[in-house]
Every structure is written in C-alpha cells, then in structure tokens.
Coordinates of C-alpha atoms in Angstrom, one line a residue:
X1 CA 84.1 126.6 150.6
X2 CA 84.1 122.9 151.7
X3 CA 87.1 121.4 153.5
X4 CA 86.8 117.6 153.1
X5 CA 90.2 116.3 153.6
X6 CA 90.9 116.4 157.4
X7 CA 92.6 113.1 157.8
X8 CA 95.8 112.7 159.7
X9 CA 96.2 109.0 159.5
X10 CA 95.0 105.9 157.7
X11 CA 92.9 105.2 160.7
X12 CA 91.0 108.4 160.1
X13 CA 90.4 107.5 156.5
X14 CA 89.2 104.0 157.6
X15 CA 86.7 105.6 160.0
X16 CA 85.4 107.9 157.2
X17 CA 85.2 104.9 154.9
X18 CA 83.0 103.1 157.4
X19 CA 80.9 106.3 157.8
X20 CA 80.4 106.8 154.1
X21 CA 79.8 103.1 153.3
X22 CA 82.6 103.1 150.7
X23 CA 85.0 100.3 149.9
X24 CA 88.4 102.1 150.4
X25 CA 91.2 99.7 151.5
X26 CA 94.6 100.5 152.9
X27 CA 97.8 98.6 153.6
X28 CA 101.1 99.6 155.1
X29 CA 102.8 96.8 153.2
X30 CA 103.9 98.5 150.0
X31 CA 105.7 95.4 148.6
X32 CA 102.8 94.6 146.1
X33 CA 103.6 97.9 144.3
X34 CA 107.1 96.9 143.6
X35 CA 106.4 93.5 142.0
X36 CA 107.1 93.2 138.3
X37 CA 104.3 92.5 135.8
X38 CA 104.3 91.0 132.4
X39 CA 102.3 92.8 129.7
X40 CA 102.2 91.2 126.3
X41 CA 105.6 89.7 126.8
X42 CA 107.1 92.9 128.1
X43 CA 108.3 93.4 131.7
X44 CA 107.0 96.3 133.8
X45 CA 109.3 96.8 136.8
X46 CA 106.8 98.0 139.3
X47 CA 103.0 98.8 139.5
X48 CA 103.2 102.6 139.3
X49 CA 101.9 104.5 136.3
X50 CA 102.2 108.2 135.6
X51 CA 98.9 109.2 133.9
X52 CA 98.9 111.3 130.7
X53 CA 99.4 114.8 132.1
X54 CA 99.2 117.5 129.5
X55 CA 101.4 120.5 130.1
X56 CA 100.0 122.5 127.2
X57 CA 103.5 123.6 126.6
X58 CA 104.4 122.4 123.1
X59 CA 105.5 124.7 120.4
X60 CA 102.9 126.1 117.9
X61 CA 104.1 123.6 115.3
X62 CA 103.5 120.6 117.7
X63 CA 107.1 120.1 118.9
X64 CA 107.6 119.3 122.6
X65 CA 108.7 122.6 124.3
X66 CA 111.3 123.1 126.9
X67 CA 108.8 122.5 129.7
X68 CA 107.5 119.4 128.0
X69 CA 111.0 118.0 127.8
X70 CA 111.7 118.9 131.4
X71 CA 108.6 117.2 132.6
X72 CA 109.4 113.8 131.0
X73 CA 113.0 113.9 132.2
X74 CA 111.6 114.5 135.7
X75 CA 109.1 111.6 135.2
X76 CA 111.9 109.4 133.9
X77 CA 114.0 110.0 137.0
X78 CA 111.1 109.6 139.4
X79 CA 111.0 105.8 139.5
X80 CA 107.5 104.9 138.1
X81 CA 108.0 102.1 135.6
X82 CA 105.0 103.1 133.4
X83 CA 105.0 106.6 131.9
X84 CA 101.8 107.2 130.0
X85 CA 102.7 110.0 127.6
X86 CA 100.2 112.8 127.2
X87 CA 97.7 113.5 124.5
X88 CA 99.2 113.9 121.0
X89 CA 96.9 115.0 118.3
X90 CA 96.9 112.9 115.2
X91 CA 95.6 115.8 113.0
X92 CA 96.1 119.5 113.3
X93 CA 92.4 120.2 113.5
X94 CA 92.1 117.8 116.3
X95 CA 94.3 119.7 118.8
X96 CA 92.7 120.7 122.0
X97 CA 94.8 123.9 122.3
X98 CA 97.4 125.6 120.1
X99 CA 100.2 124.1 122.2
X100 CA 99.2 120.4 122.2
X101 CA 101.9 118.2 121.0
X102 CA 101.7 116.8 117.4
X103 CA 104.0 114.0 116.1
X104 CA 104.9 114.2 112.4
X105 CA 107.9 114.1 110.1
X106 CA 108.7 117.7 111.0
X107 CA 108.6 117.1 114.8
X108 CA 109.8 113.5 115.2
X109 CA 113.4 114.4 116.0
X110 CA 112.3 116.4 119.0
X111 CA 110.1 113.5 120.2
X112 CA 113.0 111.1 119.8
X113 CA 115.2 113.4 121.9
X114 CA 112.5 113.6 124.6
X115 CA 112.1 109.8 124.7
X116 CA 115.9 109.2 124.8
X117 CA 116.5 111.8 127.6
X118 CA 113.6 110.4 129.6
X119 CA 115.1 107.0 129.5
X120 CA 118.6 108.3 130.3
X121 CA 117.2 110.1 133.3
X122 CA 115.6 106.8 134.4
X123 CA 118.7 104.9 134.1
X124 CA 120.7 107.6 135.9
X125 CA 118.3 107.5 138.9
X126 CA 117.1 104.0 138.9
X127 CA 119.8 101.9 137.3
X128 CA 117.8 100.1 134.6
X129 CA 115.3 101.1 131.9
X130 CA 114.8 97.7 130.3
X131 CA 111.6 97.4 132.5
X132 CA 110.4 100.9 131.8
X133 CA 107.4 101.2 129.5
X134 CA 106.9 104.7 128.0
X135 CA 103.8 105.2 125.8
X136 CA 102.1 107.9 123.8
X137 CA 98.4 108.8 123.8
X138 CA 96.9 109.3 120.3
X139 CA 94.0 111.7 120.4
X140 CA 91.5 113.7 118.5
X141 CA 89.8 116.3 120.6
X142 CA 86.5 116.3 118.8
X143 CA 84.1 118.9 120.3
X144 CA 86.9 120.3 122.3
X145 CA 89.2 121.0 119.3
X146 CA 90.3 124.6 119.7
X147 CA 90.0 125.7 116.1
X148 CA 86.5 124.6 115.7
X149 CA 84.3 121.9 117.4
X150 CA 84.2 118.6 115.6
X151 CA 81.3 116.5 117.0
X152 CA 80.3 112.9 116.6
X153 CA 76.7 113.4 117.6
X154 CA 74.3 116.1 118.7
X155 CA 74.0 116.2 122.4
X156 CA 71.5 118.7 123.6
X157 CA 73.1 118.7 127.1
X158 CA 76.3 120.1 125.7
X159 CA 75.0 122.7 123.3
X160 CA 76.4 126.1 124.2
X161 CA 79.6 124.7 125.6
X162 CA 82.9 125.3 123.8
X163 CA 81.4 126.9 120.7
X164 CA 79.1 124.0 120.0
X165 CA 75.6 125.0 118.7
X166 CA 72.5 123.1 117.7
X167 CA 73.7 123.6 114.0
X168 CA 77.3 122.4 114.5
X169 CA 77.7 119.8 111.7
X170 CA 78.6 116.2 112.5
X171 CA 81.9 114.8 111.3
X172 CA 81.1 112.8 108.2
X173 CA 81.7 109.0 107.6
X174 CA 84.2 109.8 104.8
X175 CA 86.2 112.0 107.2
X176 CA 86.2 109.2 109.8
X177 CA 87.7 106.8 107.2
X178 CA 90.5 109.3 106.5
X179 CA 91.0 109.8 110.2
X180 CA 91.9 106.1 110.6
X181 CA 94.9 106.7 108.3
X182 CA 96.0 109.6 110.5
X183 CA 96.1 107.4 113.6
X184 CA 98.2 104.8 111.7
X185 CA 100.7 107.4 110.5
X186 CA 101.1 108.9 114.0
X187 CA 101.4 105.3 115.5
X188 CA 104.2 104.4 113.1
X189 CA 106.2 107.5 113.9
X190 CA 105.6 106.9 117.7
X191 CA 107.2 103.5 117.3
X192 CA 110.1 105.0 115.2
X193 CA 111.0 107.5 117.9
X194 CA 111.0 104.9 120.7
X195 CA 107.6 104.6 122.4
X196 CA 106.8 101.2 123.8
X197 CA 103.0 101.4 123.9
X198 CA 100.3 103.3 122.0
X199 CA 97.1 104.5 123.6
X200 CA 94.1 105.0 121.3
X201 CA 92.4 107.6 123.6
X202 CA 88.6 106.9 124.3
X203 CA 87.9 109.1 127.3
X204 CA 86.8 112.5 128.7
X205 CA 84.3 113.1 125.9
X206 CA 86.9 113.6 123.3
X207 CA 86.0 112.2 119.8
X208 CA 86.4 108.5 120.2
X209 CA 84.8 108.5 123.6
X210 CA 81.9 110.5 122.2
X211 CA 81.4 107.8 119.5
X212 CA 81.0 105.2 122.2
X213 CA 77.9 106.9 123.5
X214 CA 76.6 108.2 120.2
X215 CA 73.2 106.4 120.3
X216 CA 71.4 109.1 118.3
X217 CA 74.0 109.3 115.5
X218 CA 72.6 108.0 112.2
X219 CA 74.6 105.7 109.9
X220 CA 77.3 103.0 110.3
X221 CA 79.0 104.9 113.3
X222 CA 76.1 105.5 115.6
X223 CA 73.1 103.8 117.2
X224 CA 73.9 100.1 118.0
X225 CA 76.8 98.9 120.1
X226 CA 78.5 97.5 117.0
X227 CA 78.2 100.9 115.2
X228 CA 79.3 103.0 118.2
X229 CA 82.5 101.0 118.6
X230 CA 83.2 100.8 114.9
X231 CA 85.6 103.7 114.6
X232 CA 87.7 102.6 117.5
X233 CA 87.7 99.1 116.2
X234 CA 88.9 100.2 112.8
X235 CA 91.6 102.3 114.4
X236 CA 92.8 99.4 116.6
X237 CA 92.8 97.0 113.6
X238 CA 94.7 99.4 111.4
X239 CA 97.3 100.3 114.0
X240 CA 97.9 96.6 115.1
X241 CA 98.6 95.7 111.5
X242 CA 101.0 98.6 111.0
X243 CA 103.3 98.4 114.0
X244 CA 105.6 95.6 115.2
X245 CA 104.1 92.9 117.4
X246 CA 106.2 93.9 120.5
X247 CA 104.6 97.3 120.6
X248 CA 101.8 97.2 123.3
X249 CA 98.3 98.4 122.1
X250 CA 96.5 100.3 124.9
X251 CA 93.6 102.6 125.6
X252 CA 92.6 105.0 128.2
X253 CA 88.8 104.7 128.3
X254 CA 85.9 106.1 130.1
X255 CA 84.1 103.6 132.2
X256 CA 81.3 106.1 132.9
X257 CA 80.3 109.4 131.3
X258 CA 77.5 110.9 133.3
X259 CA 75.9 114.3 132.3
X260 CA 77.2 117.9 132.6
X261 CA 76.9 119.9 135.9
X262 CA 76.5 123.6 136.3
X263 CA 77.7 125.9 139.2
X264 CA 77.1 125.5 142.1
X265 CA 77.3 121.9 141.4
X266 CA 74.0 120.8 140.0
X267 CA 73.3 118.5 137.1
X268 CA 72.0 120.3 134.0
X269 CA 68.2 120.0 133.3
X270 CA 67.6 116.8 131.3
X271 CA 64.9 114.5 130.2
X272 CA 65.0 110.7 130.3
X273 CA 65.8 108.6 128.5
X274 CA 69.0 110.3 127.5
X275 CA 70.0 110.4 123.8
X276 CA 73.7 109.7 124.5
X277 CA 76.1 108.3 126.9
X278 CA 78.5 105.5 127.7
X279 CA 78.8 103.4 130.8
X280 CA 75.5 104.6 132.3
X281 CA 71.9 103.7 132.1
X282 CA 69.9 106.0 129.8
X283 CA 67.4 106.3 132.7
X284 CA 69.9 106.9 135.5
X285 CA 72.8 109.1 134.4
X286 CA 74.4 109.2 137.9
X287 CA 75.1 105.5 138.3
X288 CA 77.6 103.6 136.3
X289 CA 76.3 100.7 134.2
X290 CA 79.4 98.8 133.1
X291 CA 77.5 96.4 130.8
X292 CA 78.8 97.9 127.6
X293 CA 82.3 99.0 128.8
X294 CA 82.9 95.4 129.9
X295 CA 81.7 94.1 126.6
X296 CA 84.0 96.5 124.8
X297 CA 87.0 95.7 126.9
X298 CA 86.5 92.0 126.1
X299 CA 86.2 92.9 122.4
X300 CA 89.3 95.1 122.5
X301 CA 91.4 92.3 123.8
X302 CA 90.4 90.3 120.7
X303 CA 91.8 93.2 118.7
X304 CA 95.1 93.0 120.5
X305 CA 94.7 95.5 123.3
X306 CA 96.5 94.3 126.4
X307 CA 96.7 97.5 128.6
X308 CA 93.6 99.4 129.7
X309 CA 93.6 102.6 131.8
X310 CA 90.2 103.4 133.2
X311 CA 88.8 106.9 133.9
X312 CA 85.5 108.6 133.8
X313 CA 83.6 111.9 133.3
X314 CA 84.2 115.0 131.2
X315 CA 86.8 117.5 132.7
X316 CA 85.0 120.5 131.0
X317 CA 81.5 119.4 132.2
X318 CA 81.7 117.4 135.4
X319 CA 85.3 117.4 136.7
X320 CA 84.3 115.9 140.1
X321 CA 83.7 112.5 138.5
X322 CA 87.1 112.3 136.7
X323 CA 89.3 113.9 139.4
X324 CA 87.8 114.3 142.9
X325 CA 89.1 117.6 144.3
X326 CA 89.3 119.6 147.4
X327 CA 88.9 123.0 145.7
X328 CA 87.3 123.4 142.3
X329 CA 89.0 125.0 139.2
X330 CA 87.9 128.5 138.4
X331 CA 85.4 127.4 135.7
X332 CA 84.1 124.7 137.9
X333 CA 81.9 124.2 141.0
X334 CA 81.9 123.0 144.6
X335 CA 82.0 119.2 144.7
X336 CA 78.4 118.0 145.0
X337 CA 79.5 114.8 146.7
X338 CA 82.2 113.9 149.2
X339 CA 85.3 113.3 147.1
X340 CA 85.9 110.0 148.7
X341 CA 82.7 108.8 147.1
X342 CA 84.3 109.7 143.8
X343 CA 87.5 107.9 144.6
X344 CA 85.4 104.8 145.6
X345 CA 83.6 105.0 142.2
X346 CA 86.9 104.9 140.4
X347 CA 88.1 102.0 142.4
X348 CA 85.0 99.9 142.0
X349 CA 84.9 100.5 138.2
X350 CA 88.5 99.4 137.8
X351 CA 87.9 96.4 140.0
X352 CA 84.9 95.3 137.9
X353 CA 87.0 95.4 134.8
X354 CA 90.0 93.7 136.3
X355 CA 87.9 90.9 137.9
X356 CA 86.2 90.2 134.6
X357 CA 89.5 90.2 132.8
X358 CA 92.1 88.7 135.1
X359 CA 94.8 88.5 132.4
X360 CA 94.5 92.1 131.5
X361 CA 96.7 94.9 132.8
X362 CA 94.2 97.4 134.2
X363 CA 95.4 100.8 135.3
X364 CA 93.3 102.5 138.0
X365 CA 92.6 106.2 138.6
X366 CA 91.5 108.3 141.5
X367 CA 94.5 108.1 143.8
X368 CA 95.7 111.7 143.9
X369 CA 92.8 112.9 146.2
X370 CA 94.2 110.6 148.9
X371 CA 97.3 112.7 149.2
X372 CA 100.0 111.2 151.3
X373 CA 97.9 108.1 151.9
X374 CA 97.6 107.1 148.2
X375 CA 100.5 104.5 148.4
X376 CA 98.6 102.6 151.1
X377 CA 95.4 102.6 149.0
X378 CA 97.3 101.6 145.9
X379 CA 99.0 98.8 147.8
X380 CA 95.8 97.4 149.1
X381 CA 94.2 97.5 145.6
X382 CA 97.0 95.7 144.0
X383 CA 97.3 93.2 146.8
X384 CA 93.6 92.4 146.6
X385 CA 93.6 92.0 142.8
X386 CA 91.3 95.0 142.3
X387 CA 93.7 96.4 139.8
X388 CA 97.1 95.5 138.3
X389 CA 98.7 99.1 138.3
X390 CA 98.0 102.3 140.2
X391 CA 98.0 105.4 138.0
X392 CA 98.8 108.8 139.5
X393 CA 98.0 112.1 137.7
X394 CA 98.0 115.5 139.4
X395 CA 100.2 114.3 142.2
X396 CA 103.1 113.6 139.8
X397 CA 103.3 117.3 139.0
X398 CA 104.0 118.2 142.6
X399 CA 106.5 115.5 143.2
X400 CA 107.4 113.5 140.1
X401 CA 110.0 111.5 142.2
X402 CA 107.3 110.0 144.6
X403 CA 108.2 106.4 143.7
X404 CA 111.9 107.1 144.5
X405 CA 110.7 108.6 147.8
X406 CA 108.9 105.4 148.6
X407 CA 111.9 103.3 147.7
X408 CA 114.4 105.4 149.6
X409 CA 112.3 106.5 152.6
X410 CA 109.2 104.3 152.7
X411 CA 106.9 107.4 152.6
X412 CA 106.1 110.6 150.7
X413 CA 107.4 114.0 151.4
X414 CA 104.3 115.6 153.1
X415 CA 105.6 119.1 152.2
X416 CA 105.2 118.4 148.5
X417 CA 102.0 116.3 148.4
X418 CA 99.4 117.5 146.0
X419 CA 96.5 118.9 147.9
X420 CA 94.1 118.9 144.9
X421 CA 93.6 122.6 145.0
X422 CA 93.3 122.8 141.2
X423 CA 96.1 125.2 140.5
X424 CA 97.2 123.2 137.5
X425 CA 93.6 123.2 136.0
X426 CA 93.3 127.0 136.7
X427 CA 96.4 127.6 134.6
X428 CA 95.3 125.3 131.9
X429 CA 92.0 127.2 131.5
X430 CA 93.8 130.5 131.1
X431 CA 94.1 131.2 127.4
X432 CA 95.0 134.9 127.2
X433 CA 98.7 134.2 126.3
X434 CA 100.7 135.1 123.2
X435 CA 100.7 131.5 122.1
X436 CA 97.0 131.1 122.9
X437 CA 97.6 128.8 126.0
X438 CA 99.5 129.1 129.2
X439 CA 101.8 126.1 130.1
X440 CA 100.5 124.3 133.2
X441 CA 102.1 122.7 136.1
X442 CA 102.1 122.9 139.9
X443 CA 102.9 126.5 141.1
X444 CA 102.9 125.7 144.9
X445 CA 105.5 122.9 144.6
X446 CA 107.3 123.7 141.4
X447 CA 107.8 127.5 141.8
X448 CA 111.0 127.4 139.7
X449 CA 109.0 126.7 136.5
X450 CA 105.5 127.9 137.3
X451 CA 105.7 130.6 140.0
X452 CA 105.9 133.5 137.6
X453 CA 103.4 131.8 135.3
X454 CA 100.9 131.6 138.2
X455 CA 101.5 135.3 139.0
X456 CA 100.6 136.2 135.4
X457 CA 97.5 134.1 135.5
X458 CA 96.4 135.8 138.8
X459 CA 96.9 139.2 137.2
X460 CA 94.7 138.2 134.3
X461 CA 92.0 137.0 136.8
X462 CA 92.1 140.4 138.6
X463 CA 91.7 142.3 135.3
X464 CA 88.7 140.2 134.4

C-alpha cells in the first residue's frame, strides 16, 4: 500500500511541489483567514467553511438524530464562520440512504432545535454568531437513491453500479417539473427553521449534476448547454422567488466529472467521444475543461447565486478526484496518482472560477489531504486571491474545533489531525445495520461516539 504523506514541514511540501510541478502555495501568516467577507450583504466572520459532511445518522423519518445534533453543536463551537449543512433530500425517493435527513412539516421542529443549538454553541465558544452563516444542502440523490435508482441519462460507463441497468428508465420531464416544487417547499421550511443560505446541490453525480452532463438525453432537459442547465435554472428561479431576499442562494457544484475507475485504480474501458460528462472534454476525460462550468457560474450569478462551493468527481466511482486520500475506502482502489496532484487540481479549478468572477464568494476544496499544513495552504490561497473561502471536510470530523485551535494556539493539534485513512467512508459504506445504514464519523479521534460502531463494522467485514 502506498505511503505518500511523509512531510514533516512546509519546506518538505514545497520541495515535493517543485518535484511534481504543481502550484501549491503556503504561508505562515494566517491573518487572511480571519478577515471578514461580505456575501450578498451578509457578513461572514472568517474565511473558514465546514463542508457538507453527511453523518448518515438521521432517523428513519428524516429527523436529525442524536449524533446529527451532536455534530452540529460541535461544529458550531468550533469557530468556523460558515457551516455548510449536509445533504437534505427534498423528496423521500431521493434519499441516498435510509438515514439521510429530510426537512418537512413533521421534522421541522427538530431542525429548528439543531440550528438554535448550533448557534448557541457558537456564541458560547466564540462570543458572537451574527457573522455565522449556516446553510442547508438541498439534494436529490438520483442514480444513488437507495430505494431505486433515478437517472437523468443513460451512461454506459455506469451501468451495473448501484442497481442501474441498461433498462433503468429515465426520470420523465413531467416528474422534473414536480421536483421543482419539492425544492421550493424544502427551501421555505429551511428559511423558517433558521438557515442563512440554501445550496442547490449540483455535484458528485447526484441528479442535478448528472443533468449538467446529460448530452445524450433527449428532450428539453438534455443535449445542448441550455437544455442541460434547464432544471437547475428552474429550481434557482423558483427558490429565489419564494424565499426572502436576505437568504443567500448557493450551490456546491462539480467543476469536473471525469469517468469511473475500477480497482486497482484503472479507468473503465471507454470509447471516445464520451456520451456524457461535465467540465471535461468529450475526447479527454482526465483533464478538466472549465468552459461550460465557467459559463454556468456566470449564468447562475444572474439567477441570484452569490456563493459557489467547487468540488469534483464521483465518490462512488472515482473518489481520488473528489477527496485525495492516503488509504482507500474498502470499496475503492489505490490512488492512481500522487494525491498532491489531486489537491492541485482542486486548487486550480477554484482559482479559475474565482479569477473569472472576482465578486463571487468561491469556496475551495481539497485541503484535508494536507493534514496539519492545511492552514498554511488555505492562507496562501486566500492571500493570493485564488479563492475567497477555504472549505474543510473530513478533517472537521477528527477535530471540529480546528479554527478555535488556530485562534488560541496558532497551530493544529497534531495528535487529532485527519490522516485521510478513509475510516469515515468505510463506515458509510457499511449497510448491514438495523436501520439500513451505520452512522459515520471518525473512529480514531472520536472514540466516544464511533469507537464501538467501528468495532461492529470490523466484525461485519470479518464475517464477509
């Protein structure tokens, strides 16, 4: 098994950066990360964002569970001024697992308590929550819906994955029109319970992301750029019209899809030109082509979107693009590239979007792999205008108080730094649980909540 991360200092990383020919930058001056930022008239107190990290720990009826609530209280106390709430299904059939959260009339009181307690924890630890922005990600899981796959287009490269066959029917145009109403209903409730921004999720090959690349879908929602962006455009327009003007409209969007990989880390057999895909050339699926993503970001701003969080890849088909890792999840493969190349790909894509849209609040991704050196990379990227906000995902599970650590001590606690060993993903992929899904977190550094859960998952793996 490869061991890539051997760096003891920023100097070590800078030397590797020179060797790889990447454009990773580092700064010991963390001050840029603690400057405020104005987004659509709202003040964000610092440049740190907690990415939408699903715990798969809701109740079967969609309510946030005890571990869900605990996670957001910990995030609130942690010091980051942007908390990007996790994926919340807008319809029951669009849930990715039986424990994905769902906001509706029956569950809204539980969501309201979670938001209020998160904010109270933030005030208790940080003194003020007027500059805290807490959002919710509105999603439909599409082909990864757990009850049955719901697909936007036929992609031969994904047939056989997650119960999708060559005969799986496409979601109809009439169903899509009704789906817009579901986004609006959830958006209204999200505002009612206290969320500050709404993310219309367009990433990781879930439904709206799949439409962006649905070049071979017939009808008004596929083929041309205008058609492929139609559904998201209709959702943005409807949500913007339905919620107050002070609510920020946001999206987490793939900048680059690429194609699936199989163990031991090889791309699936494919023919060119590709039938589907977003952010990539149909004749080169391994290199980002940001022509359409840049066009769509510009168009989304006209629709009222002022906050864009960039990511890439498909966590079920090529996780090394989305989250460069040291050790693969159990259903994954060894990284086919040096993970720092993946980090660099993230940073370059975010920079391209930020440079093209200097007034837009762009959140970057790819920092967790840098471990204890992620603050220095984030500081350099914000300093240089490559990105407005640094987003941290997996690393928040091992130490949700990382921003407070930087404020109080100027550095991270090395003993609790995420080492990207994929424990959290391994638990997430374990389904043999009475509720159909194990809750996920960080067993090595949060043993109180996940130590016994990890033991149960290991026992299952041994049985298999």
